Amino acid sequence: MPLDQPAFEHELLAKATPDECFNGIGLPYPVGPPCAEGQAKVNQAYVWSLAQANDRLWFGTGANVNCIVTGATLSLPTPRITDDYVCEFAESQVVKENPIMPVTVGDHRQPRAYVYDLSTQTLTEKTADITNASADDLSRLRRTLGLRAGGTHQGVVLLAGPALGMSVNMFAFDTATGEYLGSANFTQYGNIRHFLVADGVLYAGVGVGANGRDGGYILRWAGDRDDPFNFVEVGQLPAQVADLTMHEGRVFVSTWSAAGGGSSAARTAAGSAPGRIGVVPTEEADPSVAGVWMSPRLVDGSPGLTPDDLSQWTQVWSAASYEPDPIIAGTYGLGALASYGGYLYWGTMHVPMKSTATIAEAFPPVDEFAARATLERSQRAVSIFRGKRFGTRLENVELLYGERILPAYNATANDGAGGWQWARTGYRPRYGHIGFGNIYNNYTWTMAVSGGRLFIGTMDWSYLAKDLLPEAAAQMGFRGAATGLTDELDPITIDPQLYGGDLWMFDSNVGRATAVDTQGLGGNYLNYGFRTMIADGSTLYLGMANPMNLRTDPTDDVPEGGWELIRLTPVGG
């Protein structure tokens, strides 16, 4: 650590505990825990939402999220078990007892709601407040894939998440008394990730359709304690909304690609031109590709955003203006945003193996050497950007961590046989390579300004990659592509020092970021990401993602699985 870099100390406030017994894929779950048969399992994996009201932290969880993403997003619902985790999919007792349950989300478990009192240092579970309220409340929570978004305003806390059946469920509590206020189902929306309070108004970003594939909306809360589920639409976008922040008197949002894998036009462009293949200027880019959007000024017209602003949002940046391969550009998401030092900062998101699977589907590798090339050259890691003066002649966007050139597939290369070529991104990174130098840093999950510093939390999938890379190669039909079974192919090796999510910090808007921790914090390298983050002065509250549901033995030499809530403070601060 550099001598002038501030030091930090952390404290584990709360952690998931085992909630089920597991005795083998497809077998009934024994009674427990404690488990007289089988082994203890911890399904609750993420602190998926986190909100603060006075001295209380409200949060909701997501269960077995790694299995849900593998099945529903990557379409790989094959039961698997390792020493670290199990995904049962169709063999789950949940599916066997509920035949209409999609097998891709067979590892779904009901999420849980909690409040942590900072003054008394006590954790109180609020799940039963929901499930005991009414049959409708119980049903809504059971059908919620996870409590993915949390916000507080005017004495109300809202915890919300996507539900089975392509809708959104939302649950409300009184922040002062802790009283449960009820729930609602929003059938017109399919996903929700974040809330934002800007100029005294609460906003939320949502997606429409399955995983937001049909566009998105920005919602303004028009409710109160007596009517907590009253929202009006104040922005409509062609892609689902991921994160929101306030900057330069406007609301800025990041989006995820609507198509999730590149449009047919993008696929055509991929085979049509060498060089910076398929890239178009931001103003001409497909608006359904992941991007950054800007609202009208909040002081214009009525206070805050209103329905009159529904179509008045402007796209100021697109992933297609950076990523030279249009098919891969279609798999990008954008994650956290933050206003810091006069700039808007944002970063990219890359579902593990999504770009590889999409490229392999469009251009199937002809042999294991081509499959290995696809594995290596289709992968992307987080790129970090910043910009200012949007919508003016002085607008400026910089790449802080990323690449000057990236590999793109050209179907016309090699006399029509196709192949990978290096193509320009149009940017020159100011400070370093993608992923902060780690190709497995795949999500820019969180950003927060605390104590005058900008913190960025990532997901690092290196611990999963040791299992997923060979699986992906096998799915493409070439088992040697990742494992190096062919003499000419060296095996892909992963340094265990990479395991665990990363927390990076900018001390100012001048100079590169430094690492606060790159191994999941607290020595738990099974924490593969910093999923939620709240700043309270110079203190950060961190919600960790850890889906290693079979790591529950405190007596072995491996950390434990399940979510963690951590407080991070500067030493002496």
Coordinates of C-alpha atoms in Angstrom, one line a residue:
M1 CA 0.0 0.0 0.0
P2 CA 1.4 3.5 -0.9
L3 CA 2.5 5.4 2.2
D4 CA 0.1 8.3 1.4
Q5 CA -3.0 6.0 0.8
P6 CA -5.5 6.1 3.6
A7 CA -6.1 3.0 5.6
F8 CA -9.5 1.5 6.4
E9 CA -10.9 -0.8 9.0
H10 CA -14.0 -3.0 8.5
E11 CA -16.5 -4.6 10.8
L12 CA -18.9 -7.4 10.0
L13 CA -22.3 -6.3 11.2
A14 CA -24.5 -9.2 10.1
K15 CA -24.2 -12.4 8.0
A16 CA -26.6 -14.9 6.5
T17 CA -27.0 -18.2 8.4
P18 CA -27.8 -21.7 7.0
D19 CA -31.5 -22.0 6.3
E20 CA -31.9 -25.4 4.6
C21 CA -30.4 -28.9 4.7
F22 CA -29.1 -30.5 1.5
N23 CA -28.7 -34.2 0.9
G24 CA -28.0 -34.5 -2.8
I25 CA -29.3 -33.2 -6.1
G26 CA -32.9 -34.1 -6.6
L27 CA -33.4 -35.5 -3.1
P28 CA -35.8 -34.2 -0.5
Y29 CA -34.4 -31.6 1.9
P30 CA -33.9 -33.1 5.4
V31 CA -35.3 -31.3 8.5
G32 CA -33.2 -28.5 9.8
P33 CA -30.8 -26.8 10.3
P34 CA -29.3 -28.1 12.4
C35 CA -29.0 -31.0 10.0
A36 CA -29.1 -34.6 11.3
E37 CA -28.9 -35.7 7.6
G38 CA -27.0 -34.1 4.8
Q39 CA -25.3 -30.7 5.2
A40 CA -26.3 -27.2 6.0
K41 CA -27.0 -24.9 3.1
V42 CA -27.2 -21.1 3.0
N43 CA -29.5 -20.0 0.2
Q44 CA -29.6 -16.2 0.9
A45 CA -26.7 -15.0 -1.2
Y46 CA -26.9 -11.2 -1.7
V47 CA -27.7 -8.1 0.2
W48 CA -29.5 -7.1 -3.0
S49 CA -31.1 -3.8 -1.7
L50 CA -29.9 -1.4 1.0
A51 CA -31.4 1.8 2.2
Q52 CA -30.7 4.0 5.3
A53 CA -33.2 5.9 7.4
N54 CA -31.7 7.7 10.4
D55 CA -29.9 5.0 12.4
R56 CA -31.4 2.1 10.6
L57 CA -30.3 0.1 7.6
W58 CA -33.1 -1.6 5.7
F59 CA -32.2 -4.3 3.3
G60 CA -33.6 -7.2 1.3
T61 CA -31.9 -10.3 0.1
G62 CA -31.6 -12.4 -3.1
A63 CA -31.3 -16.2 -2.9
N64 CA -29.1 -18.4 -5.1
V65 CA -28.6 -15.5 -7.5
N66 CA -25.7 -17.3 -9.3
C67 CA -28.0 -20.2 -10.1
I68 CA -30.8 -17.9 -11.3
V69 CA -28.4 -16.0 -13.6
T70 CA -26.9 -19.2 -14.9
G71 CA -30.3 -20.7 -15.7
A72 CA -32.4 -17.7 -16.8
T73 CA -29.8 -15.4 -18.4
L74 CA -27.2 -17.8 -19.7
S75 CA -29.7 -20.6 -20.5
L76 CA -27.6 -23.3 -18.8
P77 CA -30.1 -25.0 -16.5
T78 CA -28.0 -28.2 -16.1
P79 CA -27.8 -29.3 -12.4
R80 CA -24.3 -28.9 -11.1
I81 CA -22.6 -29.3 -7.7
T82 CA -19.1 -28.3 -6.6
D83 CA -17.5 -28.1 -3.1
D84 CA -18.8 -24.5 -3.0
Y85 CA -22.3 -24.5 -4.4
V86 CA -25.1 -26.5 -5.9
C87 CA -27.7 -25.5 -8.5
E88 CA -30.5 -28.0 -8.9
F89 CA -32.7 -26.4 -11.5
A90 CA -35.3 -28.9 -12.6
E91 CA -34.2 -31.3 -9.9
S92 CA -35.0 -28.8 -7.1
Q93 CA -37.8 -29.8 -4.7
V94 CA -39.3 -26.3 -5.4
V95 CA -39.9 -27.4 -9.1
K96 CA -41.1 -30.9 -8.1
E97 CA -43.6 -29.4 -5.8
N98 CA -44.6 -26.6 -8.2
P99 CA -44.6 -28.0 -11.7
I100 CA -45.4 -24.6 -13.3
M101 CA -42.2 -23.2 -11.9
P102 CA -39.7 -22.5 -14.7
V103 CA -36.8 -24.9 -14.4
T104 CA -34.3 -22.0 -15.1
V105 CA -35.2 -20.5 -11.7
G106 CA -35.7 -23.8 -9.9
D107 CA -33.3 -22.7 -7.1
H108 CA -35.5 -19.8 -6.3
R109 CA -36.1 -19.3 -2.6
Q110 CA -38.3 -16.6 -0.9
P111 CA -36.2 -13.4 -0.2
R112 CA -35.9 -12.0 3.2
A113 CA -36.2 -8.5 4.7
Y114 CA -34.2 -7.1 7.5
V115 CA -33.5 -3.9 9.5
Y116 CA -30.2 -3.3 11.3
D117 CA -30.2 -0.8 14.1
L118 CA -26.9 1.0 14.2
S119 CA -27.4 2.5 17.6
T120 CA -28.2 -0.8 19.3
Q121 CA -26.2 -3.0 16.9
T122 CA -29.1 -5.4 16.5
L123 CA -30.5 -7.2 13.4
T124 CA -34.2 -7.7 13.2
E125 CA -35.8 -9.9 10.5
K126 CA -39.0 -8.4 9.0
T127 CA -39.9 -11.2 6.7
A128 CA -42.6 -12.5 8.9
D129 CA -44.2 -9.1 9.0
I130 CA -44.9 -9.5 5.3
T131 CA -45.8 -13.2 5.2
N132 CA -48.2 -13.0 8.3
A133 CA -50.0 -9.9 7.0
S134 CA -52.3 -11.6 4.4
A135 CA -52.4 -14.4 1.9
D136 CA -51.7 -11.8 -0.9
D137 CA -48.6 -10.5 0.9
L138 CA -47.3 -14.0 1.4
S139 CA -47.9 -15.0 -2.2
R140 CA -46.2 -11.8 -3.4
L141 CA -43.1 -12.4 -1.4
R142 CA -42.9 -16.1 -2.4
R143 CA -43.1 -15.1 -6.0
T144 CA -40.4 -12.3 -5.7
L145 CA -37.1 -13.4 -7.2
G146 CA -35.3 -11.1 -4.8
L147 CA -35.6 -7.7 -3.2
R148 CA -33.4 -5.9 -5.7
A149 CA -34.1 -2.2 -5.0
G150 CA -34.4 -0.3 -1.8
G151 CA -35.3 3.4 -1.1
T152 CA -36.4 5.6 1.8
H153 CA -38.3 8.9 1.7
Q154 CA -40.7 10.8 4.0
G155 CA -40.8 8.1 6.6
V156 CA -41.4 5.2 4.2
V157 CA -39.0 2.5 3.1
L158 CA -39.7 0.6 -0.1
L159 CA -38.1 -2.8 -0.9
A160 CA -38.9 -4.1 -4.4
G161 CA -37.8 -6.7 -6.9
P162 CA -38.7 -8.7 -10.0
A163 CA -41.3 -11.4 -9.7
L164 CA -42.2 -14.6 -11.4
G165 CA -44.5 -13.8 -14.3
M166 CA -42.7 -10.7 -15.5
S167 CA -43.9 -8.1 -13.0
V168 CA -42.5 -6.2 -10.0
N169 CA -43.5 -6.7 -6.4
M170 CA -43.0 -3.9 -3.8
F171 CA -43.2 -3.9 0.0
A172 CA -43.4 -0.9 2.3
F173 CA -42.5 -0.2 6.0
D174 CA -42.7 2.8 8.3
T175 CA -39.1 3.8 9.0
A176 CA -39.8 5.2 12.4
T177 CA -42.0 2.4 13.9
G178 CA -41.0 -0.5 11.7
E179 CA -44.6 -1.2 11.0
Y180 CA -45.4 -3.1 7.8
L181 CA -47.5 -1.0 5.5
G182 CA -48.4 -3.5 2.7
S183 CA -47.4 -4.6 -0.7
A184 CA -48.3 -4.2 -4.4
N185 CA -47.8 -5.9 -7.7
F186 CA -46.9 -3.8 -10.8
T187 CA -47.9 -5.9 -13.8
Q188 CA -46.8 -3.3 -16.3
Y189 CA -43.1 -3.6 -15.3
G190 CA -40.7 -6.5 -15.3
N191 CA -37.6 -5.4 -13.4
I192 CA -36.4 -2.8 -10.9
R193 CA -32.9 -2.2 -9.6
H194 CA -32.5 1.2 -7.8
F195 CA -34.2 4.2 -6.2
L196 CA -32.9 7.8 -6.0
V197 CA -33.8 10.8 -4.0
A198 CA -33.0 14.0 -6.0
D199 CA -34.0 17.5 -4.9
G200 CA -36.5 16.1 -2.4
V201 CA -38.2 13.7 -4.8
L202 CA -37.9 9.9 -4.9
Y203 CA -37.4 8.3 -8.3
A204 CA -37.1 4.6 -9.4
G205 CA -35.9 3.0 -12.6
V206 CA -37.7 0.0 -14.0
G207 CA -37.7 -2.3 -17.0
V208 CA -40.6 -3.6 -19.0
G209 CA -41.1 -7.3 -20.0
A210 CA -38.9 -10.3 -19.2
N211 CA -35.6 -8.9 -17.7
G212 CA -36.5 -5.5 -19.1
R213 CA -36.2 -6.5 -22.8
D214 CA -39.1 -4.2 -23.8
G215 CA -37.6 -0.9 -22.6
G216 CA -37.9 1.0 -19.4
Y217 CA -39.4 3.9 -17.4
I218 CA -38.3 6.4 -14.8
L219 CA -41.0 6.6 -12.1
R220 CA -41.6 9.4 -9.6
W221 CA -43.0 8.5 -6.2
A222 CA -46.3 10.4 -5.6
G223 CA -47.2 8.4 -2.5
D224 CA -47.0 8.8 1.3
R225 CA -47.4 6.6 4.3
D226 CA -51.1 6.0 3.6
D227 CA -50.6 5.4 -0.1
P228 CA -47.0 4.1 -0.5
F229 CA -47.4 2.5 -4.0
N230 CA -48.4 5.6 -6.0
F231 CA -46.0 6.3 -8.8
V232 CA -46.2 8.3 -12.1
E233 CA -44.1 7.8 -15.2
V234 CA -41.7 10.7 -15.9
G235 CA -39.4 9.1 -18.4
Q236 CA -39.6 6.5 -21.1
L237 CA -36.5 4.8 -22.6
P238 CA -36.0 2.1 -25.2
A239 CA -33.9 0.1 -22.7
Q240 CA -34.4 -0.9 -19.1
V241 CA -33.1 1.4 -16.4
A242 CA -30.2 0.1 -14.2
D243 CA -28.9 2.9 -11.9
L244 CA -29.8 6.6 -11.3
T245 CA -27.9 9.6 -9.9
M246 CA -28.1 13.3 -9.8
H247 CA -25.5 15.4 -11.7
E248 CA -25.4 19.0 -12.9
G249 CA -29.0 19.6 -11.9
R250 CA -30.4 16.6 -13.8
V251 CA -31.1 12.9 -13.3
F252 CA -28.8 10.6 -15.2
V253 CA -29.5 6.9 -15.6
S254 CA -27.6 4.0 -17.0
T255 CA -29.4 1.2 -19.0
W256 CA -29.0 -2.4 -20.0
S257 CA -29.3 -3.5 -23.6
A258 CA -32.9 -4.3 -24.4
A259 CA -32.0 -7.1 -26.9
G260 CA -29.4 -8.7 -24.5
G261 CA -27.4 -10.2 -27.3
G262 CA -27.2 -7.8 -30.3
S263 CA -29.8 -7.0 -32.9
S264 CA -30.0 -8.6 -36.3
A265 CA -28.7 -5.3 -37.7
A266 CA -25.7 -5.6 -35.4
R267 CA -25.1 -9.1 -36.5
T268 CA -25.1 -8.0 -40.2
A269 CA -22.7 -5.2 -39.4
A270 CA -20.3 -7.6 -37.7
G271 CA -19.7 -9.3 -41.0
S272 CA -19.5 -6.3 -43.2
A273 CA -16.5 -4.2 -42.4
P274 CA -13.0 -4.5 -41.0
G275 CA -11.4 -1.9 -38.8
R276 CA -13.6 -0.3 -36.1
I277 CA -16.3 -2.8 -37.0
G278 CA -19.9 -1.7 -36.8
V279 CA -19.3 1.4 -34.5
V280 CA -21.4 4.5 -35.1
P281 CA -21.3 7.8 -33.3
T282 CA -23.3 8.1 -30.1
E283 CA -26.0 10.2 -31.7
E284 CA -26.6 7.5 -34.3
A285 CA -26.3 4.5 -32.0
D286 CA -29.1 2.0 -31.4
P287 CA -30.9 3.5 -28.3
S288 CA -31.8 0.0 -27.1
V289 CA -28.0 -0.7 -26.6
A290 CA -26.8 0.1 -23.1
G291 CA -26.2 3.8 -22.6
V292 CA -26.3 6.8 -20.4
W293 CA -29.4 9.0 -20.5
M294 CA -30.0 12.6 -19.2
S295 CA -33.2 14.1 -18.0
P296 CA -34.4 17.7 -18.5
R297 CA -33.1 20.1 -15.8
L298 CA -35.0 19.6 -12.6
V299 CA -35.7 23.3 -12.1
D300 CA -37.4 23.7 -15.5
G301 CA -41.2 23.8 -15.2
S302 CA -42.7 22.1 -12.2
P303 CA -40.4 21.1 -9.3
G304 CA -38.7 17.8 -10.3
L305 CA -39.7 15.6 -13.2
T306 CA -43.3 15.3 -14.3
P307 CA -45.2 13.3 -16.9
D308 CA -44.5 16.2 -19.3
D309 CA -40.9 15.0 -19.3
L310 CA -41.8 11.5 -20.4
S311 CA -40.2 11.8 -23.8
Q312 CA -37.7 14.6 -23.0
W313 CA -34.8 12.4 -22.1
T314 CA -31.5 12.5 -24.1
Q315 CA -29.0 9.7 -24.7
V316 CA -25.5 11.1 -24.0
W317 CA -23.4 8.0 -24.4
S318 CA -23.8 4.5 -25.9
A319 CA -21.8 1.3 -25.4
A320 CA -21.8 1.1 -29.2
S321 CA -19.6 4.2 -29.4
Y322 CA -16.9 2.3 -27.5
E323 CA -17.3 -1.5 -28.2
P324 CA -16.0 -2.3 -31.8
D325 CA -17.9 -5.6 -32.0
P326 CA -21.6 -4.8 -32.5
I327 CA -22.8 -8.3 -31.2
I328 CA -20.7 -7.9 -28.1
A329 CA -22.0 -4.3 -27.7
G330 CA -25.5 -5.8 -27.6
T331 CA -24.5 -7.8 -24.5
Y332 CA -23.3 -4.8 -22.5
G333 CA -25.0 -3.5 -19.5
L334 CA -24.1 -0.3 -17.7
G335 CA -24.0 -0.2 -13.9
A336 CA -23.3 2.3 -11.2
L337 CA -23.1 6.0 -11.8
A338 CA -21.9 8.8 -9.4
S339 CA -21.4 12.6 -9.5
Y340 CA -17.9 13.4 -8.3
G341 CA -15.5 16.3 -8.6
G342 CA -17.6 17.9 -11.4
Y343 CA -17.7 14.8 -13.5
L344 CA -20.3 12.0 -14.0
Y345 CA -18.6 8.6 -13.6
W346 CA -20.0 5.3 -14.9
G347 CA -18.9 1.8 -15.6
T348 CA -19.8 -1.2 -17.8
M349 CA -21.4 -4.6 -16.8
H350 CA -20.7 -8.0 -18.4
V351 CA -22.7 -11.1 -17.5
P352 CA -20.1 -13.9 -17.3
M353 CA -19.9 -15.8 -20.6
K354 CA -22.8 -13.9 -22.1
S355 CA -20.8 -12.3 -24.9
T356 CA -19.0 -15.6 -25.6
A357 CA -22.2 -17.6 -25.9
T358 CA -23.8 -14.9 -28.2
I359 CA -20.8 -14.7 -30.5
A360 CA -20.5 -18.5 -30.6
E361 CA -24.2 -18.8 -31.6
A362 CA -23.8 -16.3 -34.4
F363 CA -20.4 -17.7 -35.6
P364 CA -20.0 -21.3 -34.4
P365 CA -16.3 -22.2 -33.9
V366 CA -15.1 -24.7 -36.5
D367 CA -12.6 -26.4 -34.1
E368 CA -11.3 -26.2 -30.6
F369 CA -8.6 -23.7 -31.6
A370 CA -11.4 -21.4 -32.9
A371 CA -13.4 -22.1 -29.7
R372 CA -10.4 -21.1 -27.6
A373 CA -10.0 -17.9 -29.6
T374 CA -13.7 -17.1 -29.1
L375 CA -13.4 -17.7 -25.3
E376 CA -10.4 -15.4 -25.0
R377 CA -11.3 -12.6 -27.4
S378 CA -15.0 -12.3 -26.7
Q379 CA -14.5 -11.7 -23.0
R380 CA -14.9 -8.1 -21.6
A381 CA -14.3 -6.6 -18.2
V382 CA -15.4 -3.3 -16.6
S383 CA -14.5 -0.1 -18.4
I384 CA -14.7 3.1 -16.4
F385 CA -15.7 6.4 -18.0
R386 CA -16.4 10.0 -16.9
G387 CA -17.9 13.0 -18.6
K388 CA -19.1 16.6 -18.0
R389 CA -20.9 19.4 -19.6
F390 CA -23.4 17.1 -21.4
G391 CA -25.6 18.6 -24.0
T392 CA -23.3 21.5 -24.7
R393 CA -20.6 22.2 -27.3
L394 CA -18.0 21.6 -24.5
E395 CA -19.2 18.1 -23.7
N396 CA -16.3 15.8 -22.9
V397 CA -16.2 12.0 -22.2
E398 CA -13.0 10.3 -21.0
L399 CA -12.1 6.6 -20.7
L400 CA -10.3 6.1 -17.4
Y401 CA -9.9 2.3 -17.4
G402 CA -10.4 0.4 -20.7
E403 CA -8.8 -0.3 -24.0
R404 CA -7.6 1.6 -27.1
I405 CA -8.2 -1.5 -29.2
L406 CA -10.4 -4.6 -28.6
P407 CA -10.8 -7.8 -30.6
A408 CA -13.9 -7.9 -32.9
Y409 CA -15.2 -10.7 -35.1
N410 CA -15.2 -10.1 -38.8
A411 CA -17.1 -12.8 -40.8
T412 CA -15.4 -11.7 -44.0
A413 CA -11.8 -12.1 -42.8
N414 CA -9.5 -14.9 -43.9
D415 CA -11.2 -15.1 -47.4
G416 CA -14.6 -15.5 -45.9
A417 CA -13.7 -18.0 -43.2
G418 CA -14.1 -15.3 -40.6
G419 CA -11.8 -14.4 -37.7
W420 CA -10.9 -12.0 -35.0
Q421 CA -9.3 -8.7 -35.7
W422 CA -8.1 -5.9 -33.5
A423 CA -10.3 -2.8 -33.9
R424 CA -10.1 0.7 -32.5
T425 CA -12.5 1.8 -29.7
G426 CA -12.0 5.5 -30.4
Y427 CA -10.8 6.1 -26.8
R428 CA -7.4 6.1 -25.1
P429 CA -7.5 5.0 -21.5
R430 CA -6.2 7.6 -19.1
Y431 CA -5.1 5.3 -16.2
G432 CA -5.2 1.6 -17.0
H433 CA -6.7 -1.5 -18.6
I434 CA -10.2 -3.0 -18.4
G435 CA -11.2 -4.5 -15.1
F436 CA -8.6 -2.3 -13.3
G437 CA -6.1 -4.8 -14.8
N438 CA -8.2 -7.9 -13.9
I439 CA -10.1 -9.5 -16.8
Y440 CA -12.5 -11.1 -14.3
N441 CA -13.8 -7.8 -12.8
N442 CA -17.0 -8.0 -14.8
Y443 CA -19.5 -5.7 -13.1
T444 CA -19.3 -2.1 -12.0
W445 CA -21.8 -2.9 -9.3
T446 CA -21.6 0.1 -6.9
M447 CA -20.4 3.7 -6.6
A448 CA -20.6 6.1 -3.7
V449 CA -18.9 9.3 -2.6
S450 CA -17.8 9.1 1.0
G451 CA -15.4 11.4 2.9
G452 CA -14.5 13.3 -0.3
R453 CA -13.6 10.1 -2.1
L454 CA -15.3 8.1 -4.9
F455 CA -15.5 4.3 -4.1
I456 CA -16.2 1.8 -6.8
G457 CA -17.2 -1.8 -6.0
T458 CA -17.0 -4.6 -8.5
M459 CA -18.0 -8.2 -9.1
D460 CA -15.1 -10.5 -9.8
W461 CA -16.1 -13.8 -11.2
S462 CA -12.6 -15.4 -11.2
Y463 CA -13.7 -17.9 -8.4
L464 CA -16.6 -19.1 -10.6
A465 CA -14.5 -19.1 -13.8
K466 CA -12.5 -22.1 -12.8
D467 CA -15.7 -24.1 -13.2
L468 CA -17.6 -22.1 -15.8
L469 CA -14.9 -21.8 -18.5
P470 CA -14.5 -25.5 -19.1
E471 CA -18.3 -25.9 -19.0
A472 CA -18.7 -23.2 -21.7
A473 CA -16.2 -24.8 -23.9
A474 CA -17.8 -28.1 -23.5
Q475 CA -21.2 -26.6 -24.4
M476 CA -19.7 -25.3 -27.7
G477 CA -18.5 -28.9 -28.3
F478 CA -14.8 -28.4 -27.6
R479 CA -13.7 -29.7 -24.2
G480 CA -10.0 -28.9 -24.8
A481 CA -10.6 -25.2 -25.5
A482 CA -10.5 -24.2 -21.9
T483 CA -8.7 -27.1 -20.2
G484 CA -5.9 -27.5 -22.6
L485 CA -6.4 -31.2 -23.2
T486 CA -4.9 -30.8 -26.7
D487 CA -1.1 -30.6 -26.6
E488 CA -1.1 -27.4 -28.6
L489 CA -3.4 -25.5 -26.2
D490 CA -2.1 -24.3 -22.9
P491 CA -4.6 -24.6 -20.0
I492 CA -6.3 -21.4 -18.8
T493 CA -5.1 -20.9 -15.3
I494 CA -6.5 -18.4 -12.7
D495 CA -4.4 -16.9 -10.0
P496 CA -6.2 -17.5 -6.6
Q497 CA -5.0 -14.0 -5.6
L498 CA -7.7 -12.7 -7.9
Y499 CA -10.5 -14.3 -6.0
G500 CA -13.0 -12.0 -4.4
G501 CA -14.7 -8.7 -5.4
D502 CA -12.7 -5.5 -5.6
L503 CA -13.2 -2.1 -3.9
W504 CA -11.4 0.8 -5.6
M505 CA -11.1 4.4 -4.6
F506 CA -10.4 7.7 -6.3
D507 CA -9.0 10.2 -3.8
S508 CA -9.8 13.1 -6.2
N509 CA -10.6 13.7 -9.8
V510 CA -6.9 14.0 -10.6
G511 CA -5.0 10.7 -10.5
R512 CA -5.6 7.0 -10.8
A513 CA -7.7 4.8 -8.6
T514 CA -6.2 2.7 -5.8
A515 CA -7.3 -0.6 -4.4
V516 CA -8.9 -0.6 -1.0
D517 CA -9.4 -4.4 -1.1
T518 CA -9.3 -6.9 -4.0
Q519 CA -10.2 -10.1 -2.2
G520 CA -13.8 -9.8 -1.0
L521 CA -13.0 -7.8 2.2
G522 CA -12.4 -9.3 5.5
G523 CA -10.5 -12.2 4.1
N524 CA -13.6 -13.8 2.6
Y525 CA -12.7 -14.4 -1.0
L526 CA -16.1 -16.1 -1.5
N527 CA -17.6 -12.6 -1.4
Y528 CA -17.4 -12.2 -5.2
G529 CA -18.9 -8.7 -5.3
F530 CA -19.8 -5.4 -3.6
R531 CA -23.5 -5.6 -4.4
T532 CA -24.9 -2.6 -2.5
M533 CA -23.2 0.5 -1.0
I534 CA -24.4 3.5 1.1
A535 CA -22.3 6.4 2.3
D536 CA -22.9 8.0 5.7
G537 CA -20.3 10.7 6.0
S538 CA -16.9 9.0 5.9
T539 CA -18.4 5.6 6.6
L540 CA -19.5 3.1 4.0
Y541 CA -22.0 0.4 4.5
L542 CA -21.4 -2.5 2.2
G543 CA -23.8 -5.3 1.2
M544 CA -21.8 -8.3 -0.2
A545 CA -22.7 -10.9 -2.7
N546 CA -21.7 -14.5 -1.9
P547 CA -23.6 -17.4 -3.5
M548 CA -21.4 -20.2 -2.2
N549 CA -24.4 -22.0 -0.6
L550 CA -22.6 -25.2 0.5
R551 CA -19.8 -23.3 2.3
T552 CA -21.3 -23.5 5.8
D553 CA -18.7 -25.3 7.9
P554 CA -17.0 -22.9 10.3
T555 CA -14.4 -25.5 11.3
D556 CA -12.8 -25.9 7.9
D557 CA -10.2 -23.6 6.3
V558 CA -12.6 -22.0 3.7
P559 CA -14.7 -18.9 4.4
E560 CA -18.4 -19.2 4.7
G561 CA -21.0 -18.5 2.0
G562 CA -24.0 -16.2 2.2
W563 CA -24.5 -12.4 2.3
E564 CA -22.6 -10.1 4.6
L565 CA -23.3 -6.6 5.8
I566 CA -20.1 -4.7 6.5
R567 CA -19.1 -1.3 7.8
L568 CA -16.0 0.3 6.4
T569 CA -14.4 3.4 8.1
P570 CA -11.1 5.2 7.6
V571 CA -8.6 4.5 10.3
G572 CA -8.5 7.5 12.6
G573 CA -11.6 9.0 10.8

